[in-house]
Short mmCIF file of C-alpha atoms in Angstrom, two decimals:
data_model
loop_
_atom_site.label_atom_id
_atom_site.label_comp_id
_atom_site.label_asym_id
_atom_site.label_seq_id
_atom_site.Cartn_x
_atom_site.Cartn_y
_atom_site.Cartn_z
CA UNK A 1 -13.38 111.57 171.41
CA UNK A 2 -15.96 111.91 174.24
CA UNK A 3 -16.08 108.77 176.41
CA UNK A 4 -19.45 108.17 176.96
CA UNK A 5 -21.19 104.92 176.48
CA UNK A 6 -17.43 103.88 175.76
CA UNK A 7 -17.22 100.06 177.00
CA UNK A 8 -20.12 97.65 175.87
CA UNK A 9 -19.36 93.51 175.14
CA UNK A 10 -20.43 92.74 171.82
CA UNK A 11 -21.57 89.29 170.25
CA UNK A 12 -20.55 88.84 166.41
CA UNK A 13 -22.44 86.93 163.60
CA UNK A 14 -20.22 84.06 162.70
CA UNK A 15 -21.52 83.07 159.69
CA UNK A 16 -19.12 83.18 156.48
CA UNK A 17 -19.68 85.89 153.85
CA UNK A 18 -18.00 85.59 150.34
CA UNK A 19 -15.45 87.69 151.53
CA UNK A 20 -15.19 86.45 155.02
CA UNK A 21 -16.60 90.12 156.24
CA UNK A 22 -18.74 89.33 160.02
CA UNK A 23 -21.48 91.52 160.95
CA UNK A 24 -21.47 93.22 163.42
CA UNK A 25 -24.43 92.62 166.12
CA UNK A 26 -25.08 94.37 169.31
CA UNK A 27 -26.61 92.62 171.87
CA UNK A 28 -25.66 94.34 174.91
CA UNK A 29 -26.92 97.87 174.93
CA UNK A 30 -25.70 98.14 178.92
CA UNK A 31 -21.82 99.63 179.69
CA UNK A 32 -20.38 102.48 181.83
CA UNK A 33 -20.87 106.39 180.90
CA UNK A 34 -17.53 107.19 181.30
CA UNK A 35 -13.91 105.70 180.50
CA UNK A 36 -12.95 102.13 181.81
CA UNK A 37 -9.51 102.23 184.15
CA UNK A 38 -9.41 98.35 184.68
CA UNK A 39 -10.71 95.03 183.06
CA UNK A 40 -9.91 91.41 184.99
CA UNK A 41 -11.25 88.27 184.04
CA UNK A 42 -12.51 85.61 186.86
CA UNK A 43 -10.51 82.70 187.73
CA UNK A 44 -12.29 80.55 185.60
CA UNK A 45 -12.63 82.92 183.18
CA UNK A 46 -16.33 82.99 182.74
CA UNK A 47 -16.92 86.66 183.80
CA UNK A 48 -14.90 89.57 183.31
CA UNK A 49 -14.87 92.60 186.24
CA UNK A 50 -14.84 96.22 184.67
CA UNK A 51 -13.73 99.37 186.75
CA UNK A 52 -14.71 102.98 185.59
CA UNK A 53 -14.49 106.64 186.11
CA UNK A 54 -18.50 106.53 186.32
CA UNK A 55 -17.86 105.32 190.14
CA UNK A 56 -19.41 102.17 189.73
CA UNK A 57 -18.02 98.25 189.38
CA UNK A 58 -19.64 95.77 186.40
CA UNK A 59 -19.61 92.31 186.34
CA UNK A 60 -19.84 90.60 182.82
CA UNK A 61 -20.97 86.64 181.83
CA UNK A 62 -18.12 86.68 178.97
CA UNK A 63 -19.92 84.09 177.19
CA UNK A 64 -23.27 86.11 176.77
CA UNK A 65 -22.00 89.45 177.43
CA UNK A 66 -24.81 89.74 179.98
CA UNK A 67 -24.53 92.19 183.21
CA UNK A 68 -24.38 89.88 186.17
CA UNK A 69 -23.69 93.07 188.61
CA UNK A 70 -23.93 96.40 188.79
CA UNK A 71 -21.59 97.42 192.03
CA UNK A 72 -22.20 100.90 193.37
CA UNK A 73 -20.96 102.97 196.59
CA UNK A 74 -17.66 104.43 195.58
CA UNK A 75 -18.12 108.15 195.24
CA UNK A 76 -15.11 108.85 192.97
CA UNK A 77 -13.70 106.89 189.88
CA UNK A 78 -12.71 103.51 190.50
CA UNK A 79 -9.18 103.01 189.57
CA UNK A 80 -8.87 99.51 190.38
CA UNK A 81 -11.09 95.94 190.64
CA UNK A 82 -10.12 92.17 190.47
CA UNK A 83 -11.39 88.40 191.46
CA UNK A 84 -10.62 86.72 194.55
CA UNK A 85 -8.51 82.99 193.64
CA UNK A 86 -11.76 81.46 194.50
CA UNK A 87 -13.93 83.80 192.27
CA UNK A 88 -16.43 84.23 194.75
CA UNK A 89 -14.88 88.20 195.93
CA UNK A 90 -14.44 91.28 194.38
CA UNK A 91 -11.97 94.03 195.71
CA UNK A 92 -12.15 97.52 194.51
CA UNK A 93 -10.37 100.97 194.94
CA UNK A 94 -10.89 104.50 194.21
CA UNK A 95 -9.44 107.43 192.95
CA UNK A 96 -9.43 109.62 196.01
CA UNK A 97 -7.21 106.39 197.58
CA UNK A 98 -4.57 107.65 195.67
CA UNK A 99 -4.10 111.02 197.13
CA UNK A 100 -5.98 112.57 194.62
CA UNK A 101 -8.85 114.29 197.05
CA UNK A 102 -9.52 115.36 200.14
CA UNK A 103 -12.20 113.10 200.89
CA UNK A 104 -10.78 110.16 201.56
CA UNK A 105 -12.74 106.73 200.04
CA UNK A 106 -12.27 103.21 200.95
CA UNK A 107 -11.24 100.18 199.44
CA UNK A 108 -14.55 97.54 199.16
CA UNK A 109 -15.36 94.34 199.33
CA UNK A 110 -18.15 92.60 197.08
CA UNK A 111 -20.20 89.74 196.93
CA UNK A 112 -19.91 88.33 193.67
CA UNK A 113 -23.04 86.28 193.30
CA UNK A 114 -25.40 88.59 195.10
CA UNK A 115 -23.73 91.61 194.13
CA UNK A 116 -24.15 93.25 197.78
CA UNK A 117 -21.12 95.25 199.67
CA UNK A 118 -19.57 93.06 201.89
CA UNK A 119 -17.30 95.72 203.66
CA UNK A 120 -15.83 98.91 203.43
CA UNK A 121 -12.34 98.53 204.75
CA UNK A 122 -9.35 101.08 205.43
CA UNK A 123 -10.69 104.41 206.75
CA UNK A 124 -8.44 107.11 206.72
CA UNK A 125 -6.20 105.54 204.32
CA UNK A 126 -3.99 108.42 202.35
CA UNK A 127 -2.33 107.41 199.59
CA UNK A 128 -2.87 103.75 198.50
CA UNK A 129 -0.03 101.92 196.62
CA UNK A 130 -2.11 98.70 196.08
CA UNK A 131 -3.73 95.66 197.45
CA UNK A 132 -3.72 91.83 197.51
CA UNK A 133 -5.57 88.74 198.36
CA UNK A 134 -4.12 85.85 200.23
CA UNK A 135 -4.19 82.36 198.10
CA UNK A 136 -7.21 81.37 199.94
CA UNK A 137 -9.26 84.25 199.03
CA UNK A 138 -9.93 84.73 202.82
CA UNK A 139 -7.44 87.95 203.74
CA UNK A 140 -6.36 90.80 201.93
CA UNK A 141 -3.18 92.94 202.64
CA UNK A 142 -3.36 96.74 201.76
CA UNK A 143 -0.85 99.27 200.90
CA UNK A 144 -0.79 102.30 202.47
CA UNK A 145 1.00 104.52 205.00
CA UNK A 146 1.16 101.03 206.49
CA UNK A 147 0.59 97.73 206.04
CA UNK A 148 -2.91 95.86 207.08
CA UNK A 149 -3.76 92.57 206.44
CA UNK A 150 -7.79 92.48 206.67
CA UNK A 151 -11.10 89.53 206.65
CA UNK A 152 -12.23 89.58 203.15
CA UNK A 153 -15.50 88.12 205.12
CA UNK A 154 -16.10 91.12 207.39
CA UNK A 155 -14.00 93.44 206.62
CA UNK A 156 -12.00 93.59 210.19
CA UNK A 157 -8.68 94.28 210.28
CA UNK A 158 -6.74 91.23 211.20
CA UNK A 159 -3.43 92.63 212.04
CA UNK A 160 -1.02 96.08 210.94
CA UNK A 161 2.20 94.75 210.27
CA UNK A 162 5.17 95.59 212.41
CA UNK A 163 8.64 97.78 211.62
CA UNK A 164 8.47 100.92 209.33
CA UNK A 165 6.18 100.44 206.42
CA UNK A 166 5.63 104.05 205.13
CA UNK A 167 7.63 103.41 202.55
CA UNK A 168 6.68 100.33 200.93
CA UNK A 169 5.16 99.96 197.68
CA UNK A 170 4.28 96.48 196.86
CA UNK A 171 3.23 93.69 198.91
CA UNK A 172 2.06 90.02 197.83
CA UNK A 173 1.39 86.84 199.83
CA UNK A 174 3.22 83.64 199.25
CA UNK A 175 1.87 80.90 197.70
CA UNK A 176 0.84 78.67 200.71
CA UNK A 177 -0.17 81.96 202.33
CA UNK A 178 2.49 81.83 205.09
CA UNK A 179 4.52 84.80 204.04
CA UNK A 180 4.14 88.54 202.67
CA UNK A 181 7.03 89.96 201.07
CA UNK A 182 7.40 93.58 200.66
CA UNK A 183 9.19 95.78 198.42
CA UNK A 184 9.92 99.93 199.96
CA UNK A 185 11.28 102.82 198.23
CA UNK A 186 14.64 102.00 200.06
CA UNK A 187 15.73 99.45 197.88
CA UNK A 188 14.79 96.50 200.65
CA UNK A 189 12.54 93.59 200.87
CA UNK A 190 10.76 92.66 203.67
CA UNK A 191 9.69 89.40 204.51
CA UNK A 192 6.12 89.02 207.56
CA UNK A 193 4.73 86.12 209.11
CA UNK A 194 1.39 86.74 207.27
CA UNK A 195 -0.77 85.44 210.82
CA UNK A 196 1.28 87.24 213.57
CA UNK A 197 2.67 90.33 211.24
CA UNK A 198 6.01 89.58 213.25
CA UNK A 199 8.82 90.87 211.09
CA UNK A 200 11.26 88.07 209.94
CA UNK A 201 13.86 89.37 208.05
CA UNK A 202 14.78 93.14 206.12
CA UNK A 203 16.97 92.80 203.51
CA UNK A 204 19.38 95.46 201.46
CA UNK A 205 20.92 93.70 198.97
CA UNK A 206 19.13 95.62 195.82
CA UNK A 207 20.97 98.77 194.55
CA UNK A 208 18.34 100.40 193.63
CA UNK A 209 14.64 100.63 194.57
CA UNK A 210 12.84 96.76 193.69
CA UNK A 211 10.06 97.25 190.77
CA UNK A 212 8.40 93.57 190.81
CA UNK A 213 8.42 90.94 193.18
CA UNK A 214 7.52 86.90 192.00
CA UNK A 215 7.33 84.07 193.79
CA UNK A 216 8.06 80.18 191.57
CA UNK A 217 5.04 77.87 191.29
CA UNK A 218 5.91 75.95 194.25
CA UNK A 219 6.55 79.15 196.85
CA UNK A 220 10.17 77.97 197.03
CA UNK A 221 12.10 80.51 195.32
CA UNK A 222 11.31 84.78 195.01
CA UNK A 223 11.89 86.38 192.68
CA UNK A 224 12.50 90.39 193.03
CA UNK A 225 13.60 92.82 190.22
CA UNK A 226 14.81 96.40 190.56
CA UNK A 227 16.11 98.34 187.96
CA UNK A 228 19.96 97.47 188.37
CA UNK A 229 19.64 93.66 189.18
CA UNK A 230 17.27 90.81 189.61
CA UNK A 231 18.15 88.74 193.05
CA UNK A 232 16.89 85.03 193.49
CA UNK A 233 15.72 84.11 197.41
CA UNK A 234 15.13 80.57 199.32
CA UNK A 235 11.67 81.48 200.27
CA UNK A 236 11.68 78.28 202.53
CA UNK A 237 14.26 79.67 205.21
CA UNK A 238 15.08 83.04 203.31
CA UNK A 239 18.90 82.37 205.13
CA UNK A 240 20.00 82.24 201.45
CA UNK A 241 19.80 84.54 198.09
CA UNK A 242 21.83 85.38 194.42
CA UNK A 243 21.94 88.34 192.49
CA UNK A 244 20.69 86.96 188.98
CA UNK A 245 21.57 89.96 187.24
CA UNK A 246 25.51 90.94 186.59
CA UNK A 247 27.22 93.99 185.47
CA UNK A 248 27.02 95.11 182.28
CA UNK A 249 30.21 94.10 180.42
CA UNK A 250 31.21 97.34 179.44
CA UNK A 251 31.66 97.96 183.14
CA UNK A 252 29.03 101.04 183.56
CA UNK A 253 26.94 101.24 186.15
CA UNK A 254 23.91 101.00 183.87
CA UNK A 255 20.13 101.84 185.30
CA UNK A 256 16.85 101.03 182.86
CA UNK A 257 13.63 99.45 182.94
CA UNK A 258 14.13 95.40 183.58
CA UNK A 259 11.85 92.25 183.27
CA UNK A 260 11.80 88.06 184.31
CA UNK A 261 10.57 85.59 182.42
CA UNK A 262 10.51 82.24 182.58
CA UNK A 263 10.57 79.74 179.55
CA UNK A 264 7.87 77.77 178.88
CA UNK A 265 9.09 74.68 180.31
CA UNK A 266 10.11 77.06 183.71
CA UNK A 267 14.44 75.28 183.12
CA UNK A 268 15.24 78.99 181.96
CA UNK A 269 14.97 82.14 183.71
CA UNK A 270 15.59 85.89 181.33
CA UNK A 271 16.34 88.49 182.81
CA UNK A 272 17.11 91.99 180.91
CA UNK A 273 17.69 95.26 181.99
CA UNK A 274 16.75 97.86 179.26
CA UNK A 275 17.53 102.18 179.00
CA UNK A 276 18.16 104.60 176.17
CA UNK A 277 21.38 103.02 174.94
CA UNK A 278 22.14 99.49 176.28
CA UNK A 279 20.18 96.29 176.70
CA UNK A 280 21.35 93.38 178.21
CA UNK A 281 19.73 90.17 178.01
CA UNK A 282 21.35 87.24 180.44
CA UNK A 283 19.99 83.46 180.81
CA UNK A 284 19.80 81.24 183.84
CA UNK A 285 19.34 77.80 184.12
CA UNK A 286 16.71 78.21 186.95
CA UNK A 287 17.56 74.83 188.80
CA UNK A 288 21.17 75.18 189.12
CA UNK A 289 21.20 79.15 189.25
CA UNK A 290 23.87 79.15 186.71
CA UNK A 291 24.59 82.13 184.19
CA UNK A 292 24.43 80.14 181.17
CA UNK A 293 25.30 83.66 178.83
CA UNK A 294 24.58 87.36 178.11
CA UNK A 295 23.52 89.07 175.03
CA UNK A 296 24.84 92.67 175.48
CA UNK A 297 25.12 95.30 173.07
CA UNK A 298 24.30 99.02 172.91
CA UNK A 299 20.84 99.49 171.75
CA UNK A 300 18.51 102.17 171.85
CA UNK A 301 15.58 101.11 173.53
CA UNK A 302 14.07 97.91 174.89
CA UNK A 303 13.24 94.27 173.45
CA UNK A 304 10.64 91.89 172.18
CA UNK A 305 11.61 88.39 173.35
CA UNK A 306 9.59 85.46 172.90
CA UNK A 307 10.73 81.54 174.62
CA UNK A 308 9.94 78.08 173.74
CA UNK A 309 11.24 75.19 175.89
CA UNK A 310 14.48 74.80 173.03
CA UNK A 311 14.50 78.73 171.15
CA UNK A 312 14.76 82.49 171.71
CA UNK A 313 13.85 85.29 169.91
CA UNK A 314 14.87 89.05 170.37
CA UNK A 315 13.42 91.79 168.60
CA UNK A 316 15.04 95.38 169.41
CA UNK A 317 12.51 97.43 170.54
CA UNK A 318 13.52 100.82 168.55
CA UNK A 319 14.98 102.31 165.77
CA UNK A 320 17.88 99.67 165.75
CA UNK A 321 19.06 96.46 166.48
CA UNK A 322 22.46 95.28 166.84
CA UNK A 323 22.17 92.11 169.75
CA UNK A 324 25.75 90.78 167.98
CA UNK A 325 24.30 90.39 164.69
CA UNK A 326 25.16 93.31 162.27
CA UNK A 327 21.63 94.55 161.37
CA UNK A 328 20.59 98.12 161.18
CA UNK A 329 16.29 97.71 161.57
CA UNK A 330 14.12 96.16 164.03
CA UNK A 331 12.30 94.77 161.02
CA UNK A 332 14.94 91.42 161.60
CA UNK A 333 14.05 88.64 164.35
CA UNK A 334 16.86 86.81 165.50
CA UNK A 335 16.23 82.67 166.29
CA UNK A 336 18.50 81.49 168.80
CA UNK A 337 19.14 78.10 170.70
CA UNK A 338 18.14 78.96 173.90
CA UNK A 339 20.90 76.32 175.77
CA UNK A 340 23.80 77.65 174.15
CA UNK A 341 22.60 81.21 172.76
CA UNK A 342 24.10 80.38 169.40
CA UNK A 343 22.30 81.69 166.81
CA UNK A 344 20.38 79.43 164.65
CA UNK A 345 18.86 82.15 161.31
CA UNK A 346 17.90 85.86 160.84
CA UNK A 347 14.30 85.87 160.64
CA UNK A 348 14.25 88.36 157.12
CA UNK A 349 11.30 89.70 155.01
CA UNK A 350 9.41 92.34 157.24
CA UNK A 351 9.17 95.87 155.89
CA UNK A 352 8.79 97.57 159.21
CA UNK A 353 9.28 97.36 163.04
CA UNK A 354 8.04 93.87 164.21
CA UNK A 355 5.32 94.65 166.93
CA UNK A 356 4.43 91.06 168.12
CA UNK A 357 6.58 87.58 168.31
CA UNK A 358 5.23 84.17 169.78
CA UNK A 359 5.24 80.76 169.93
CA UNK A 360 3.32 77.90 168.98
CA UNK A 361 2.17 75.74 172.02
CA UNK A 362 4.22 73.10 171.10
CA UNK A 363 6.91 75.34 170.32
CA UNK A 364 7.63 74.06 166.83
CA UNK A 365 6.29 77.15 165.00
CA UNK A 366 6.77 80.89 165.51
CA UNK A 367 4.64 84.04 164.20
CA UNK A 368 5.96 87.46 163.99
CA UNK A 369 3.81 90.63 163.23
CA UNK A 370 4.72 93.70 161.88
CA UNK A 371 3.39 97.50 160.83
CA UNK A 372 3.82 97.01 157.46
CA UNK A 373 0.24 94.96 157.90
CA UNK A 374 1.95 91.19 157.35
CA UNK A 375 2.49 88.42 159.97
CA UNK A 376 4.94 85.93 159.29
CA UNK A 377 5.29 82.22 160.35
CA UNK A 378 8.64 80.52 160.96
CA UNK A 379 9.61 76.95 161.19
CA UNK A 380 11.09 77.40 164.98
CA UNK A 381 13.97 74.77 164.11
CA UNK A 382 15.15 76.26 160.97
CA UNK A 383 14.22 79.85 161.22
CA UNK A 384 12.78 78.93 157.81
CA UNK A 385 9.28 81.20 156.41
CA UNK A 386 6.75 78.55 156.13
CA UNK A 387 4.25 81.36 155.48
CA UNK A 388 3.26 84.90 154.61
CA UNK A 389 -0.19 86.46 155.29
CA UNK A 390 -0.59 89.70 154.05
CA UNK A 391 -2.98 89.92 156.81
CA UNK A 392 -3.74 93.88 156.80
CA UNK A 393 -4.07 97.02 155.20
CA UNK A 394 -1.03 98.20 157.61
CA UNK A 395 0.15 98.02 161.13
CA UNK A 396 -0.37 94.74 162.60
CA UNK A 397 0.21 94.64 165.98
CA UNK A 398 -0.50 91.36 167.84
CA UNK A 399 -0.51 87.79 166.50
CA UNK A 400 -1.22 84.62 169.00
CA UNK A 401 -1.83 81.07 167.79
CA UNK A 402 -4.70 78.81 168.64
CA UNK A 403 -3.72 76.88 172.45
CA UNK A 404 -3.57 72.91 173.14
CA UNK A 405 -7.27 71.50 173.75
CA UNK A 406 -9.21 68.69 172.66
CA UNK A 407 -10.09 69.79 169.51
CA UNK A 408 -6.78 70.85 169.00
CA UNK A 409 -4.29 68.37 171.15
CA UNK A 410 -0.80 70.23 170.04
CA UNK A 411 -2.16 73.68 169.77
CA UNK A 412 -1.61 75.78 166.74
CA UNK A 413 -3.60 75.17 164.49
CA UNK A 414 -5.28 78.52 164.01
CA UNK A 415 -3.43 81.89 163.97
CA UNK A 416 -5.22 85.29 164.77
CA UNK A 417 -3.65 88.86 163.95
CA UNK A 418 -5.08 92.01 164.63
CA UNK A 419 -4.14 95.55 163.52
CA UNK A 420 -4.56 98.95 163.46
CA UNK A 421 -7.34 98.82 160.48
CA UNK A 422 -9.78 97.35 163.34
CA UNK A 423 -9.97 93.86 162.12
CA UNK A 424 -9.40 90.76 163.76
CA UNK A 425 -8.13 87.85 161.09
CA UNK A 426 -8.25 83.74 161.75
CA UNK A 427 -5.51 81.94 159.61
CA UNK A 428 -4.81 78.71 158.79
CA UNK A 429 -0.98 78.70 159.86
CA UNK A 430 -0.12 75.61 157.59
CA UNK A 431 -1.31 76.79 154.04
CA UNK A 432 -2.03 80.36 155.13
CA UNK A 433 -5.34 80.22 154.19
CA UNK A 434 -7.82 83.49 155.37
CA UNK A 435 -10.80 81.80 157.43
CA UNK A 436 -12.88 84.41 158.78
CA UNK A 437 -12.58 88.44 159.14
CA UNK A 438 -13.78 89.63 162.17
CA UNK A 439 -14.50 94.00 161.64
CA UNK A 440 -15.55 96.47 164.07
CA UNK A 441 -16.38 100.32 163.84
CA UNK A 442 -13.37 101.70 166.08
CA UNK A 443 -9.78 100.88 164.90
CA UNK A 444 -6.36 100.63 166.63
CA UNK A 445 -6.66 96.96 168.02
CA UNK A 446 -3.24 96.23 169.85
CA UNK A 447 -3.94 92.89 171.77
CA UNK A 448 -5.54 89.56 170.77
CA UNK A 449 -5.66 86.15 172.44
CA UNK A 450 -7.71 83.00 172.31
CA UNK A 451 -9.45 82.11 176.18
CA UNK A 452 -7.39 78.83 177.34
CA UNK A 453 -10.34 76.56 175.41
CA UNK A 454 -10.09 78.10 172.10
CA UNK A 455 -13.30 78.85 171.89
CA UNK A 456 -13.35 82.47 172.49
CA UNK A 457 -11.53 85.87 171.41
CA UNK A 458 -10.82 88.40 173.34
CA UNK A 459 -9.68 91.87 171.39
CA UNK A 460 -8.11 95.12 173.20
CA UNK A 461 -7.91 98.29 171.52
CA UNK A 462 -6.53 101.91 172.36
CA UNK A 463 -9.31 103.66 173.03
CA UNK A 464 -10.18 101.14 175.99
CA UNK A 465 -12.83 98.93 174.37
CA UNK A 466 -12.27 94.95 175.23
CA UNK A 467 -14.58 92.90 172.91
CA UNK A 468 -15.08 89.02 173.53
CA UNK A 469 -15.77 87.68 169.98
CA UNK A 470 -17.36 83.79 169.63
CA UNK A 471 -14.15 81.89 167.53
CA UNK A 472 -14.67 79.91 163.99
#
């Protein structure tokens, strides 16, 4: 399918139809000619930054769909754009950064109210792993063949960071802006004095090279994940660290793809390491640093897990699913206490592979969605169905409740699935009750959430498109 005209924002007619069908209305007749690499909402989340292979940068009001900007000077495709913290910046990259021509671009820095260039930074910059801005939107820190950190307000470089940097390939500031931590292709992380770009400390305690690097809420604790371990540092004095992660109880050396998350009350940390034929799952209690137990079995493929502050659930992620529980399809949830990791029900009835798990805000309900077209909501303290909604023709793929707000103090009290037939569906989670359809032209949505007020929708789908619907 050609990309042209392939990203517009779209208003929809809310009113209700006999069969809950929405019209579709264009209002914005204004996108990018070509295909859309990246799509970041502002802070506050009232405009929404778009990045194409047309060269240029957009900036969107999300609650109009109105172009605010129209950012031009990169001569390649942009590959990359986001927000400032304080909303008020845009940074953007290019292809050629990425070693992909000769003629080397730059990153830029825009304006976002007036829309004007406020510098071109980084000449002569090869291959560009990434960038960052600094908590207080006032310095960025680029990745390259080294490390600069750079005034977001004129575009001078501040200060190139000391010690070999060639190989690094991720970078962040801390919190409170005092720190940058550094991951390299060596398997170290490296921790700068973000104002003097002294080094402070180089540290080899990952076995193999560090993927992700996250610092808590407060700036006290990092967090940095390679594909062998997870390791926990005192970001305060960084004299002191623990490898989260332990060996696989089989005793091989196991590599695969892992992931942290936190639960939603932050008490629990999950960490998992997943590859071709073993997953293992372990729990933390993130005050105390204490392995509280591991879920390990040989599975082919990765996991779906989903946390409230009291339950777990774990999904395998291919053709089977054996997480201690004899079960030969990934069309079975399993509900378990998250304290203990004892298993509370078998979450039975779905046809097919479940594509989507979550939680209520309050934690007391929990949705699955499947490709057989039906989502599925659980009592969360009895694993018992409390509803079925043959929500699609087939393959639903994302399902998100309604958050906490004003109108809505608990949260949950909508439910929205989306699937592979292009529609976008608004439940009623407690009698399971259809209240409005939401249709569009182009199928394969995968992705559907509610903005933080409940008030908006915001749809993804494969071929790129990102459409902000008004919610019922």
């Amino acid at each position: 399918m050609p990309y042209k005209f392939l990203f517009f924002i779209f208003l929809f007619s809310l009113s209700a139809t006999a069969d809950f069908a929405q019209q579709l209305k264009l209002v914005l007749p204004i996108g990018h000619t070509d295909k859309i690499n990246d799509a970041q909402f502002s802070p506050d989340g009232k405009k929404l930054v778009t990045a194409s292979k047309d060269n240029t940068v957009k900036v969107w009001e999300v609650a109009t769909g109105r172009l605010l900007a129209d950012l031009k000077g990169h001569t390649e495709q942009v590959m990359h754009a986001q927000f400032s913290p304080d909303g008020t910046k845009i940074i953007s990259s290019s292809a050629d950064l990425f070693g992909w021509n000769d003629n080397l671009e730059h990153v830029k820095i825009w304006n976002v109210a007036s829309g004007e260039m406020i510098a071109d930074v980084g000449q002569g910059f090869g291959y560009l792993a990434g960038f960052s801005f600094s908590p207080d939107s006032k310095r960025i820190i680029t990745v390259a063949d080294s490390l600069k950190i750079w005034n977001t307000a004129t575009g001078k470089l501040i200060v190139k960071l000391s010690g070999k940097t060639d190989n690094v390939s991720n970078a962040i500031f801390s919190p409170d802006g005092k720190w940058i931590v550094a991951a390299d292709r060596e398997r170290s992380v490296i921790i700068y004095d973000s104002k003097t770009g002294s080094l402070i400390r180089n540290s080899k305690h990952h076995t193999a090279n560090v993927k992700d690097l996250k610092f808590s809420a407060d700036g006290k604790k990092l967090f940095s994940a390679s594909m062998k371990e997870t390791i926990e540092w005192d970001a305060v004095t960084w004299s002191d660290f623990r490898v989260l992660t332990g060996k696989m109880t089989d005793g091989r050396d196991q590599t695969g793809e892992e992931f942290l998350i936190f639960s939603a009350d932050l008490k629990k940390i999950l960490t998992a390491i997943n590859s071709e034929d073993n997953s293992m799952l372990s729990v933390w209690d993130a005050s105390t640093r204490k392995l509280l137990y591991v879920k390990n079995r040989a599975v082919e493929g990765g996991l779906l897990v989903g946390t409230s502050t009291d339950k777990l659930v774990t999904v395998a992620g291919s053709s089977r699913f054996q997480f201690e529980i004899k079960s030969e399809n990934d069309d079975t949830a399993c509900l378990w206490l998250l304290n203990t990791g004892q298993l509370v029900k078998l979450l039975i009835g779905h046809r097919d592979i479940i594509t989507s798990v979550s939680f209520s805000a309050n934690g007391k309900k929990l949705v699955t969605a499947s490709k057989d077209g039906t989502a599925k909501v659980w009592d969360a303290a009895t694993g018992n169905l409390l509803a079925d909604l043959r929500s699609h023709t087939y393959n639903s793929r994302a399902a998100a409740f309604s958050p906490a707000n004003l109108e809505d103090p608990v949260g949950g009290k909508k439910l929205l699935t989306a699937s592979d037939d292009g529609s976008v569906k608004i439940w009623d989670p407690a009698t399971g009750t259809l209240i409005k359809v939401y249709n569009r032209p182009v199928k394969n949505l995968f992705s559907v959430k509610y903005s933080t007020d409940g008030k908006k929708i915001v749809s993804g789908s494969q071929d790129g498109t990102v459409l902000v619907w008004a919610a019922a």
